[in-house]
Tab-separated table of C-alpha atoms in Angstrom:
chain	number	residue	atom	x	y	z
A	150	MET	CA	152.966	39.697	63.084
A	151	LYS	CA	152.671	36.343	61.357
A	152	ILE	CA	151.783	36.553	57.665
A	153	LEU	CA	150.708	33.850	55.199
A	154	ILE	CA	151.493	34.625	51.552
A	155	VAL	CA	149.472	32.696	48.963
A	156	ASP	CA	150.441	33.076	45.315
A	157	ASP	CA	151.044	30.562	42.548
A	158	ASN	CA	153.950	32.719	41.331
A	159	ASN	CA	157.048	31.459	43.114
A	160	ASP	CA	159.026	34.607	42.456
A	161	ILE	CA	156.405	36.747	44.115
A	162	THR	CA	155.995	34.528	47.188
A	163	SER	CA	159.751	34.352	47.626
A	164	LEU	CA	160.438	38.059	47.094
A	165	LEU	CA	157.481	39.162	49.162
A	166	SER	CA	158.541	36.866	52.012
A	167	ASN	CA	162.071	38.261	51.920
A	168	PHE	CA	160.815	41.814	51.812
A	169	LEU	CA	158.401	41.367	54.693
A	170	ARG	CA	160.988	39.511	56.784
A	171	LEU	CA	163.278	42.505	56.398
A	172	GLN	CA	160.457	44.553	57.862
A	173	LYS	CA	160.631	42.187	60.864
A	174	PHE	CA	157.470	40.219	59.997
A	175	GLU	CA	157.298	36.459	60.363
A	176	CYS	CA	156.335	34.953	56.993
A	177	VAL	CA	155.024	31.618	55.698
A	178	SER	CA	154.204	31.095	52.006
A	179	THR	CA	152.447	28.629	49.754
A	180	ASN	CA	151.718	28.422	46.021
A	181	ASN	CA	148.492	26.493	46.433
A	182	GLY	CA	144.992	27.486	47.560
A	183	HIS	CA	144.278	24.100	49.165
A	184	ASN	CA	147.480	24.290	51.196
A	185	ALA	CA	146.601	27.800	52.225
A	186	VAL	CA	143.317	26.668	53.778
A	187	SER	CA	145.092	23.797	55.596
A	188	LEU	CA	147.747	26.158	56.927
A	189	ILE	CA	145.159	28.633	58.159
A	190	ARG	CA	143.259	25.843	59.906
A	191	GLN	CA	146.392	24.588	61.673
A	192	ASN	CA	148.080	27.886	62.487
A	193	LYS	CA	147.194	31.327	63.746
A	194	PHE	CA	148.034	34.008	61.231
A	195	ASP	CA	147.547	37.724	61.731
A	196	LEU	CA	147.332	38.419	58.003
A	197	VAL	CA	146.878	36.488	54.759
A	198	ILE	CA	148.092	38.017	51.493
A	199	LEU	CA	146.122	36.153	48.822
A	200	ASP	CA	146.407	36.081	45.069
A	201	LEU	CA	143.066	35.654	43.342
A	202	ALA	CA	144.107	34.048	40.056
A	203	MET	CA	145.511	30.669	40.946
A	204	PRO	CA	145.009	27.427	39.072
A	205	GLU	CA	142.773	24.680	40.541
A	206	PHE	CA	141.732	26.530	43.695
A	207	ASP	CA	141.751	30.231	43.214
A	208	GLY	CA	141.586	33.059	45.732
A	209	PHE	CA	137.788	33.280	45.646
A	210	GLU	CA	137.526	29.619	46.472
A	211	VAL	CA	140.005	30.040	49.327
A	212	ILE	CA	137.874	32.837	50.769
A	213	LYS	CA	134.696	30.737	50.415
A	214	SER	CA	136.380	27.783	52.112
A	215	LEU	CA	137.526	29.954	55.011
A	216	GLU	CA	133.996	31.329	55.402
A	217	ASP	CA	132.551	27.828	55.377
A	218	HIS	CA	134.991	26.783	58.117
A	219	GLY	CA	134.350	29.925	60.159
A	220	LEU	CA	137.964	30.983	59.748
A	221	MET	CA	137.534	34.315	58.029
A	222	ASN	CA	137.445	36.389	61.185
A	223	ARG	CA	140.672	34.982	62.616
A	224	GLN	CA	142.909	37.108	60.437
A	225	ARG	CA	142.911	40.047	58.068
A	226	VAL	CA	143.023	39.307	54.369
A	227	ILE	CA	144.673	41.356	51.657
A	228	VAL	CA	143.885	40.278	48.115
A	229	LEU	CA	146.714	40.976	45.709
A	230	THR	CA	145.640	40.402	42.143
A	231	ALA	CA	146.779	41.032	38.602
A	232	SER	CA	143.373	39.945	37.222
A	233	THR	CA	140.623	42.288	36.312
A	234	ILE	CA	137.740	41.741	38.686
A	235	SER	CA	134.262	43.011	38.239
A	236	ASN	CA	132.802	45.739	40.358
A	237	ASP	CA	130.478	43.188	41.927
A	238	GLN	CA	133.348	40.975	42.863
A	239	SER	CA	135.238	43.978	44.217
A	240	ASP	CA	132.236	45.048	46.293
A	241	GLN	CA	131.815	41.535	47.627
A	242	LEU	CA	135.394	41.444	48.771
A	243	LEU	CA	135.223	44.883	50.333
A	244	GLY	CA	132.034	43.826	52.065
A	245	LYS	CA	133.936	40.995	53.697
A	246	ASN	CA	136.474	43.517	55.010
A	247	ILE	CA	139.074	42.363	52.549
A	248	THR	CA	141.606	44.853	51.221
A	249	VAL	CA	142.051	44.664	47.461
A	250	LEU	CA	145.389	45.653	45.969
A	251	ARG	CA	146.062	45.465	42.273
A	252	LYS	CA	149.366	44.296	40.953
A	253	PRO	CA	151.850	45.769	40.545
A	254	VAL	CA	151.400	47.266	44.029
A	255	GLN	CA	154.123	49.624	45.183
A	256	LEU	CA	155.849	48.645	48.413
A	257	PRO	CA	154.860	51.678	50.506
A	258	GLU	CA	151.210	50.992	49.650
A	259	LEU	CA	151.661	47.318	50.474
A	260	LEU	CA	153.309	48.126	53.807
A	261	GLN	CA	150.570	50.568	54.663
A	262	ALA	CA	147.971	47.851	53.976
A	263	VAL	CA	149.981	45.340	56.036
A	264	HIS	CA	150.240	47.696	58.991
B	296	MET	CA	95.391	34.298	-23.708
B	297	SER	CA	98.753	34.420	-25.330
B	298	SER	CA	99.630	37.703	-23.520
B	299	ASP	CA	99.461	36.033	-20.107
B	300	LYS	CA	102.273	33.542	-20.738
B	301	PRO	CA	105.088	36.002	-21.178
B	302	VAL	CA	104.046	37.816	-18.052
B	303	GLN	CA	103.891	34.578	-16.181
B	304	HIS	CA	107.263	33.676	-17.552
B	305	ILE	CA	108.684	36.940	-16.555
B	306	LYS	CA	107.158	36.544	-13.146
B	307	ASN	CA	108.597	33.065	-12.891
B	308	PHE	CA	111.940	34.266	-14.040
B	309	GLN	CA	111.998	37.156	-11.630
B	310	GLY	CA	110.962	34.888	-8.784
B	311	LYS	CA	113.747	32.520	-9.534
B	312	GLU	CA	116.163	35.344	-9.810
B	313	ILE	CA	115.057	36.644	-6.510
B	314	GLU	CA	115.197	33.163	-5.106
B	315	GLN	CA	118.634	32.866	-6.476
B	316	GLU	CA	119.612	36.171	-5.007
B	317	ARG	CA	118.080	35.085	-1.798
B	318	ILE	CA	119.976	31.851	-1.839
B	319	ILE	CA	123.172	33.648	-2.697
B	320	PHE	CA	122.487	36.304	-0.115
B	321	ALA	CA	121.752	33.669	2.507
B	322	GLU	CA	124.940	31.947	1.549
B	323	ILE	CA	126.837	35.165	1.776
B	324	GLN	CA	125.160	35.950	5.051
B	325	SER	CA	125.927	32.525	6.387
B	326	SER	CA	129.439	32.845	5.232
B	327	MET	CA	129.719	36.278	6.798
B	328	GLN	CA	128.191	35.000	10.011
B	329	GLU	CA	130.743	32.279	10.041
B	330	LYS	CA	133.459	34.781	9.490
B	331	ILE	CA	132.061	37.040	12.167
B	332	SER	CA	131.913	34.095	14.543
B	333	ARG	CA	135.459	33.213	13.709
B	334	LEU	CA	136.494	36.818	14.166
B	335	GLU	CA	134.591	37.046	17.417
B	336	GLU	CA	136.251	33.898	18.592
B	337	ARG	CA	139.600	35.177	17.495
B	338	ASN	CA	138.867	38.418	19.269
B	339	ARG	CA	137.971	36.534	22.408
B	340	GLU	CA	141.190	34.557	22.110
B	341	LEU	CA	143.160	37.730	21.667
B	342	GLU	CA	141.369	39.377	24.541
B	343	ASN	CA	142.139	36.383	26.704
B	344	LYS	CA	145.699	36.398	25.559
B	345	LEU	CA	145.918	40.096	26.181
B	346	SER	CA	144.400	39.613	29.565
B	347	LEU	CA	146.824	36.814	30.353
B	348	ASN	CA	149.721	38.812	28.990
B	349	SER	CA	148.498	41.730	30.980
B	350	ASN	CA	148.348	39.549	34.095
B	351	ASP	CA	151.767	38.148	33.316
B	352	SER	CA	153.010	41.610	32.680
B	353	LYS	CA	151.520	42.804	35.945
B	354	GLU	CA	153.006	39.812	37.752
B	355	ALA	CA	156.343	40.572	36.136
B	356	GLU	CA	155.987	44.208	37.108
B	357	GLN	CA	155.155	43.213	40.666
B	358	THR	CA	158.211	40.958	40.752
B	359	GLN	CA	160.259	43.882	39.529
B	360	VAL	CA	158.825	46.179	42.200
B	361	LEU	CA	159.688	43.653	44.909
B	362	LEU	CA	163.182	43.141	43.508
B	363	LYS	CA	163.809	46.890	43.414
B	364	GLY	CA	162.567	47.200	46.977
B	365	LEU	CA	164.878	44.428	48.159
B	366	ALA	CA	167.800	45.833	46.191
B	367	LYS	CA	167.228	49.262	47.730
B	368	HIS	CA	167.113	47.706	51.167
B	369	GLU	CA	170.350	45.837	50.510
B	370	THR	CA	171.980	49.018	49.209
B	371	ILE	CA	170.961	50.903	52.337
B	372	LYS	CA	172.134	47.980	54.434
B	373	ALA	CA	175.433	47.937	52.556
B	374	GLN	CA	175.802	51.674	53.094
B	375	ILE	CA	175.092	51.258	56.799
B	376	MET	CA	177.505	48.336	57.025
B	377	SER	CA	180.048	50.352	55.105
B	378	LYS	CA	179.575	53.260	57.500
B	379	LYS	CA	179.771	50.862	60.447
B	380	TYR	CA	182.867	49.309	58.902
B	381	TYR	CA	184.555	52.657	58.545
B	382	LEU	CA	183.408	53.709	62.007
B	383	THR	CA	184.782	50.465	63.412
B	384	ILE	CA	188.065	51.014	61.582
B	385	ALA	CA	188.185	54.568	62.908
B	386	ALA	CA	187.368	53.428	66.447
B	387	MET	CA	189.960	50.655	66.263
B	388	SER	CA	192.521	53.153	64.999
B	389	VAL	CA	191.760	55.481	67.879
B	390	ILE	CA	192.014	52.616	70.368
B	391	LEU	CA	195.244	51.372	68.815
B	392	ALA	CA	196.619	54.879	68.815
B	393	GLY	CA	195.572	55.153	72.426
B	394	ILE	CA	197.571	52.041	73.173
B	395	LEU	CA	200.483	52.546	70.823
B	396	VAL	CA	201.146	56.197	71.553
B	397	PRO	CA	201.558	55.731	75.291
B	398	TYR	CA	203.465	52.518	74.632
B	399	SER	CA	205.777	54.253	72.219
B	400	ILE	CA	206.138	57.077	74.683
B	401	TYR	CA	206.848	54.452	77.287
B	402	VAL	CA	209.335	52.761	75.040
B	403	THR	CA	210.973	55.951	73.964
B	404	THR	CA	211.021	56.925	77.611
B	405	LEU	CA	214.170	55.241	78.574
B	406	VAL	CA	214.328	51.556	79.295
B	407	GLY	CA	214.403	50.805	82.981
B	408	GLU	CA	212.855	54.081	84.116
B	409	GLN	CA	210.298	52.071	86.052
B	410	TYR	CA	213.026	50.715	88.315
B	411	ARG	CA	214.030	54.142	89.603
B	412	VAL	CA	213.829	54.471	93.369
B	413	ILE	CA	212.968	57.977	94.424
B	414	GLY	CA	213.860	59.553	97.726
B	415	LEU	CA	216.700	57.340	98.911
B	416	GLU	CA	218.589	59.097	101.669
B	417	PRO	CA	222.386	58.730	101.547
B	418	THR	CA	223.315	55.934	103.904
B	419	ARG	CA	226.754	55.121	105.195
B	420	ASP	CA	227.785	51.701	106.254
B	421	GLY	CA	230.715	50.022	107.902
B	422	TYR	CA	232.663	47.045	106.669
B	423	VAL	CA	235.407	45.325	108.566
B	424	ILE	CA	237.335	42.122	108.121
B	425	GLN	CA	238.761	40.431	111.160
B	426	ASN	CA	240.941	37.420	111.514
B	427	ILE	CA	240.216	34.622	113.939
B	428	LYS	CA	242.070	36.467	116.622
B	429	GLY	CA	239.893	39.542	116.198
B	430	ASP	CA	242.431	41.722	114.489
B	431	THR	CA	241.201	43.924	111.744
B	432	ILE	CA	242.823	42.997	108.474
B	433	ASP	CA	242.609	44.299	104.956
B	434	THR	CA	242.655	41.585	102.381
B	435	TRP	CA	240.650	40.081	99.612
B	436	LEU	CA	238.256	37.371	100.601
B	437	SER	CA	235.918	34.824	99.171
B	438	TRP	CA	233.872	31.918	100.399
B	439	ARG	CA	235.459	28.494	99.975
B	440	ILE	CA	232.586	26.162	99.305
B	441	THR	CA	232.128	23.062	97.260
B	442	ASP	CA	230.278	23.354	94.037
B	443	GLY	CA	226.546	23.628	94.756
B	444	GLN	CA	227.022	23.981	98.491
B	445	THR	CA	224.326	25.967	100.259
B	446	LEU	CA	225.128	29.115	102.172
B	447	TYR	CA	222.877	29.547	105.191
B	448	VAL	CA	221.613	32.980	106.028
B	449	ASN	CA	220.279	33.307	109.536
B	450	ILE	CA	217.973	36.203	110.391
B	451	HIS	CA	217.825	37.493	113.942
B	452	GLY	CA	214.678	39.528	114.606
B	453	ALA	CA	212.585	37.851	111.923
B	454	GLU	CA	209.621	37.607	114.261
B	455	GLU	CA	209.857	41.260	115.234
B	456	PHE	CA	210.373	42.443	111.645
B	457	PRO	CA	208.368	40.126	109.400
B	458	ARG	CA	208.078	42.554	106.468
B	459	GLN	CA	211.782	43.258	106.502
B	460	THR	CA	212.420	39.511	106.665
B	461	GLU	CA	210.533	39.129	103.417
B	462	LEU	CA	212.551	41.968	101.894
B	463	ILE	CA	215.724	40.126	102.872
B	464	LYS	CA	214.500	36.991	101.170
B	465	ASP	CA	213.757	38.985	98.001
B	466	ALA	CA	217.204	40.517	98.080
B	467	ILE	CA	218.694	37.020	98.350
B	468	PHE	CA	216.503	34.810	96.210
B	469	SER	CA	215.344	37.051	93.347
B	470	GLU	CA	216.670	35.963	89.968
B	471	GLU	CA	215.106	38.837	88.058
B	472	VAL	CA	217.202	40.828	85.638
B	473	TYR	CA	216.549	44.510	84.959
B	474	GLU	CA	217.666	46.237	81.801
B	475	ILE	CA	218.325	49.909	82.477
B	476	ASP	CA	219.466	52.637	80.132
B	477	ASP	CA	222.984	53.834	80.877
B	478	SER	CA	221.931	57.471	80.751
B	479	LEU	CA	219.657	56.847	83.727
B	480	THR	CA	222.448	55.451	85.857
B	481	GLY	CA	225.027	57.954	84.618
B	482	LYS	CA	227.137	55.238	83.111
B	483	GLY	CA	226.764	56.205	79.491
B	484	SER	CA	224.596	57.647	76.775
B	485	ALA	CA	220.952	57.003	76.056
B	486	GLY	CA	220.240	53.952	74.003
B	487	GLU	CA	222.898	51.832	75.643
B	488	THR	CA	221.772	49.611	78.468
B	489	SER	CA	223.239	47.546	81.238
B	490	LEU	CA	221.880	44.659	83.251
B	491	TYR	CA	221.111	44.843	86.949
B	492	TYR	CA	219.992	42.302	89.496
B	493	PRO	CA	217.634	42.983	92.401
B	494	GLY	CA	218.656	39.739	94.070
B	495	TRP	CA	221.980	38.079	94.796
B	496	ALA	CA	220.846	34.683	93.528
B	497	GLY	CA	220.415	36.160	90.068
B	498	ALA	CA	223.686	38.071	90.303
B	499	MET	CA	225.660	35.059	91.541
B	500	LYS	CA	224.230	32.880	88.803
B	501	ALA	CA	225.385	35.470	86.273
B	502	ALA	CA	228.794	35.600	87.947
B	503	SER	CA	229.129	31.826	87.843
B	504	ALA	CA	228.591	31.728	84.099
B	505	GLU	CA	232.345	31.790	83.957
B	506	VAL	CA	234.113	28.873	85.642
B	507	THR	CA	236.096	30.181	88.614
B	508	VAL	CA	238.812	28.782	90.819
B	509	PHE	CA	236.547	28.866	93.837
B	510	PRO	CA	232.871	28.028	93.307
B	511	ILE	CA	230.638	31.052	93.545
B	512	PRO	CA	227.789	30.561	96.043
B	513	THR	CA	224.524	30.290	94.184
B	514	ASN	CA	222.432	28.269	96.632
B	515	PHE	CA	221.061	29.929	99.702
B	516	GLU	CA	218.785	29.005	102.530
B	517	VAL	CA	217.258	31.408	105.003
B	518	VAL	CA	216.787	30.417	108.614
B	519	GLU	CA	214.651	32.607	110.851
B	520	SER	CA	216.060	32.103	114.314
B	521	ASP	CA	217.330	34.425	116.999
B	522	VAL	CA	219.671	31.810	118.331
B	523	GLY	CA	221.021	30.235	115.186
B	524	ALA	CA	224.284	31.143	113.555
B	525	GLY	CA	224.424	30.620	109.838
B	526	ASP	CA	227.214	31.255	107.414
B	527	ILE	CA	225.846	34.730	107.166
B	528	THR	CA	223.910	36.176	110.063
B	529	ILE	CA	221.692	39.203	109.604
B	530	LYS	CA	220.695	41.046	112.754
B	531	LEU	CA	217.801	43.457	112.608
B	532	VAL	CA	217.776	46.022	115.393
B	533	ASP	CA	215.512	48.941	116.079
B	534	TYR	CA	218.142	51.263	117.532
B	535	ALA	CA	220.342	53.658	115.596
B	536	SER	CA	224.032	53.133	115.121
B	537	ALA	CA	226.192	55.394	117.242
B	538	ASP	CA	228.400	55.880	114.167
B	539	GLY	CA	225.494	56.806	111.961
B	540	TYR	CA	225.692	53.615	109.963
B	541	GLY	CA	222.689	52.218	108.218
B	542	GLY	CA	224.341	48.842	108.119
B	543	PHE	CA	227.507	47.157	109.254
B	544	THR	CA	229.198	43.989	108.058
B	545	LYS	CA	231.906	42.133	109.881
B	546	SER	CA	233.494	39.172	108.169
B	547	ILE	CA	235.657	36.687	110.030
B	548	ALA	CA	238.370	35.400	107.751
B	549	ASP	CA	241.180	32.933	107.577
B	550	GLU	CA	243.674	35.457	106.313
B	551	ASN	CA	246.086	32.764	105.233
B	552	GLN	CA	243.533	31.275	102.904
B	553	ASN	CA	241.731	34.532	102.120
B	554	GLN	CA	238.692	32.598	103.116
B	555	ILE	CA	235.553	34.014	104.624
B	556	LEU	CA	234.574	31.903	107.584
B	557	LYS	CA	231.527	33.835	108.706
B	558	SER	CA	229.848	37.138	108.058
B	559	GLU	CA	227.692	39.119	110.363
B	560	ILE	CA	225.447	41.887	109.065
B	561	THR	CA	223.662	44.371	111.293
B	562	VAL	CA	220.954	46.683	110.009
B	563	TYR	CA	220.212	49.547	112.340
B	564	ASP	CA	217.102	51.560	113.141
B	565	VAL	CA	214.963	49.211	111.071
B	566	ASN	CA	211.656	50.787	112.023
B	567	ASN	CA	212.746	54.136	110.621
B	568	LEU	CA	213.832	52.810	107.258
B	569	THR	CA	211.641	52.781	104.192
B	570	ASP	CA	211.416	49.448	102.414
B	571	GLU	CA	213.602	50.828	99.607
B	572	GLN	CA	216.263	52.005	102.052
B	573	PHE	CA	216.182	48.743	103.956
B	574	THR	CA	216.474	46.666	100.801
B	575	THR	CA	219.327	48.801	99.486
B	576	ILE	CA	221.246	48.362	102.744
B	577	ILE	CA	220.677	44.594	102.730
B	578	ARG	CA	221.874	44.248	99.129
B	579	HIS	CA	224.957	46.342	99.864
B	580	GLU	CA	225.855	44.495	103.068
B	581	LEU	CA	225.340	41.103	101.438
B	582	GLY	CA	227.830	42.258	98.807
B	583	HIS	CA	230.343	42.718	101.632
B	584	ALA	CA	229.324	39.353	103.070
B	585	PHE	CA	230.226	37.737	99.749
B	586	GLY	CA	233.623	39.409	99.777
B	587	LEU	CA	233.149	42.687	97.931
B	588	ALA	CA	234.608	45.886	99.266
B	589	HIS	CA	233.346	49.311	98.240
B	590	ALA	CA	233.040	50.435	94.655
B	591	THR	CA	234.948	53.248	93.042
B	592	ALA	CA	231.909	54.414	91.061
B	593	PRO	CA	229.676	56.656	93.192
B	594	GLU	CA	226.510	55.458	91.425
B	595	ASP	CA	227.180	51.778	92.132
B	596	LEU	CA	225.317	49.770	94.783
B	597	MET	CA	228.632	49.072	96.513
B	598	ALA	CA	229.595	52.767	96.693
B	599	PRO	CA	230.256	53.916	100.254
B	600	ASN	CA	227.179	56.198	100.292
B	601	MET	CA	224.176	54.176	99.242
B	602	VAL	CA	222.346	56.926	97.408
B	603	ASP	CA	221.931	55.442	93.975
B	604	GLU	CA	218.509	55.845	92.376
B	605	PHE	CA	218.983	52.399	90.854
B	606	PRO	CA	220.300	50.522	93.895
B	607	TYR	CA	220.696	47.145	92.241
B	608	ILE	CA	223.589	44.742	91.824
B	609	SER	CA	225.405	45.929	88.724
B	610	GLU	CA	227.300	44.116	86.021
B	611	CYS	CA	230.522	45.404	87.470
B	612	ASP	CA	229.562	43.985	90.892
B	613	VAL	CA	228.997	40.672	89.134
B	614	ASP	CA	232.327	40.963	87.321
B	615	ALA	CA	233.999	41.769	90.623
B	616	ILE	CA	232.533	38.603	92.178
B	617	THR	CA	233.702	36.522	89.217
B	618	SER	CA	237.178	37.987	89.489
B	619	LEU	CA	237.299	37.562	93.278
B	620	TYR	CA	236.295	33.904	93.122
B	621	ASN	CA	238.761	33.366	90.331
B	622	HIS	CA	241.606	34.223	92.590
B	623	GLY	CA	241.562	37.801	91.362
B	624	ARG	CA	242.857	39.094	94.651
B	625	LEU	CA	240.843	42.273	94.389
B	626	SER	CA	237.789	42.937	96.463
B	627	THR	CA	237.301	46.562	95.425
B	628	VAL	CA	234.599	46.897	92.815
B	629	VAL	CA	236.046	48.751	89.853
B	630	CYS	CA	233.532	49.773	87.257
B	631	GLU	CA	234.775	50.421	83.737
B	632	LYS	CA	231.376	51.533	82.503
């Protein structure tokens, strides 16, 4: 399974990549929402793990961009966020078949969501 | 008329007071509003900060969770590697033990055991020296060759007995040296060893380590021809000797010079000899052909009954050759060991 990790926190992208690679997943990471959209357009990912709170181009904007380009259905999306999101926002995401995990997510839960 | 003025005054005064109060109150209210706004703003700032700190804290917590997960994985991996390491060490130890134990058993099993020949039947042979006239003589003999001269060994019956021909060549040309424990050959106690030679080339080279009066033959050439006559002729026949000999050597000598002129070896009943028996007979008879008589030691190759379990040219055979070619005048092989 090929996974794209999008988070502006370098430590998290690096650690998460290492962890998932140990679980025999292929991982690519980026710290930038714009780059994430470009990568998704150019490559086929099975899963995108997306942080919502990112500067300049946050997770919501990434999701909107993917919808606009018809790329949302190509892969599963897990949103991993430390921010408080409203119930509306949470419902919207769930409606788009996006899994929402709140940081700090424990690894068994994360692996379950990934599988 | 005069009573209205004080009332009016009072009313004016009260109005102003109220106005004043109102002004002050408005001021206070404005000031309080400002304070409330500032507090609200401060509250918002703090809430934001708290939210950010909370996010940072959650991010930090997430980082910690990931680090712990990786550390746990590495610990498990290290434990597995450690187990694998110890298993590998254990397996290697078992393998090494499997190699070393038999090897040490092999080593502590006496040196040279692998050269033992089992099942050799006692074999008698005949050896006679004749002068040019055909008279049987009893003297010491040696070849008189120039240094480096080749002795030709002619094999009659090579075509009929090809395997035996190869065995003859081994018995002549081999330069191998065997180390054999003395307790195996009955020459001494365990732990002491002696050297033996499966081929005469090796033995003669050892013998010629000492400079001798007459050069010891060390170069040989084998000719496979039923009609040729070399310095030494070996005849292979498939009939048994009437005297019960396994082999017979006749050397023609110049008795005045104690010089071997020719030697003729016959090996009987070749088809009924095992390779070990055949080779033992050939080695023994070649010893005669080089000038050696029989040995005093019953376990020696040159003993009259070839029944030794280690039928190889011994150090005392080599010493006897050296002595013989050094004008030692003794062809009997005397073994001190």
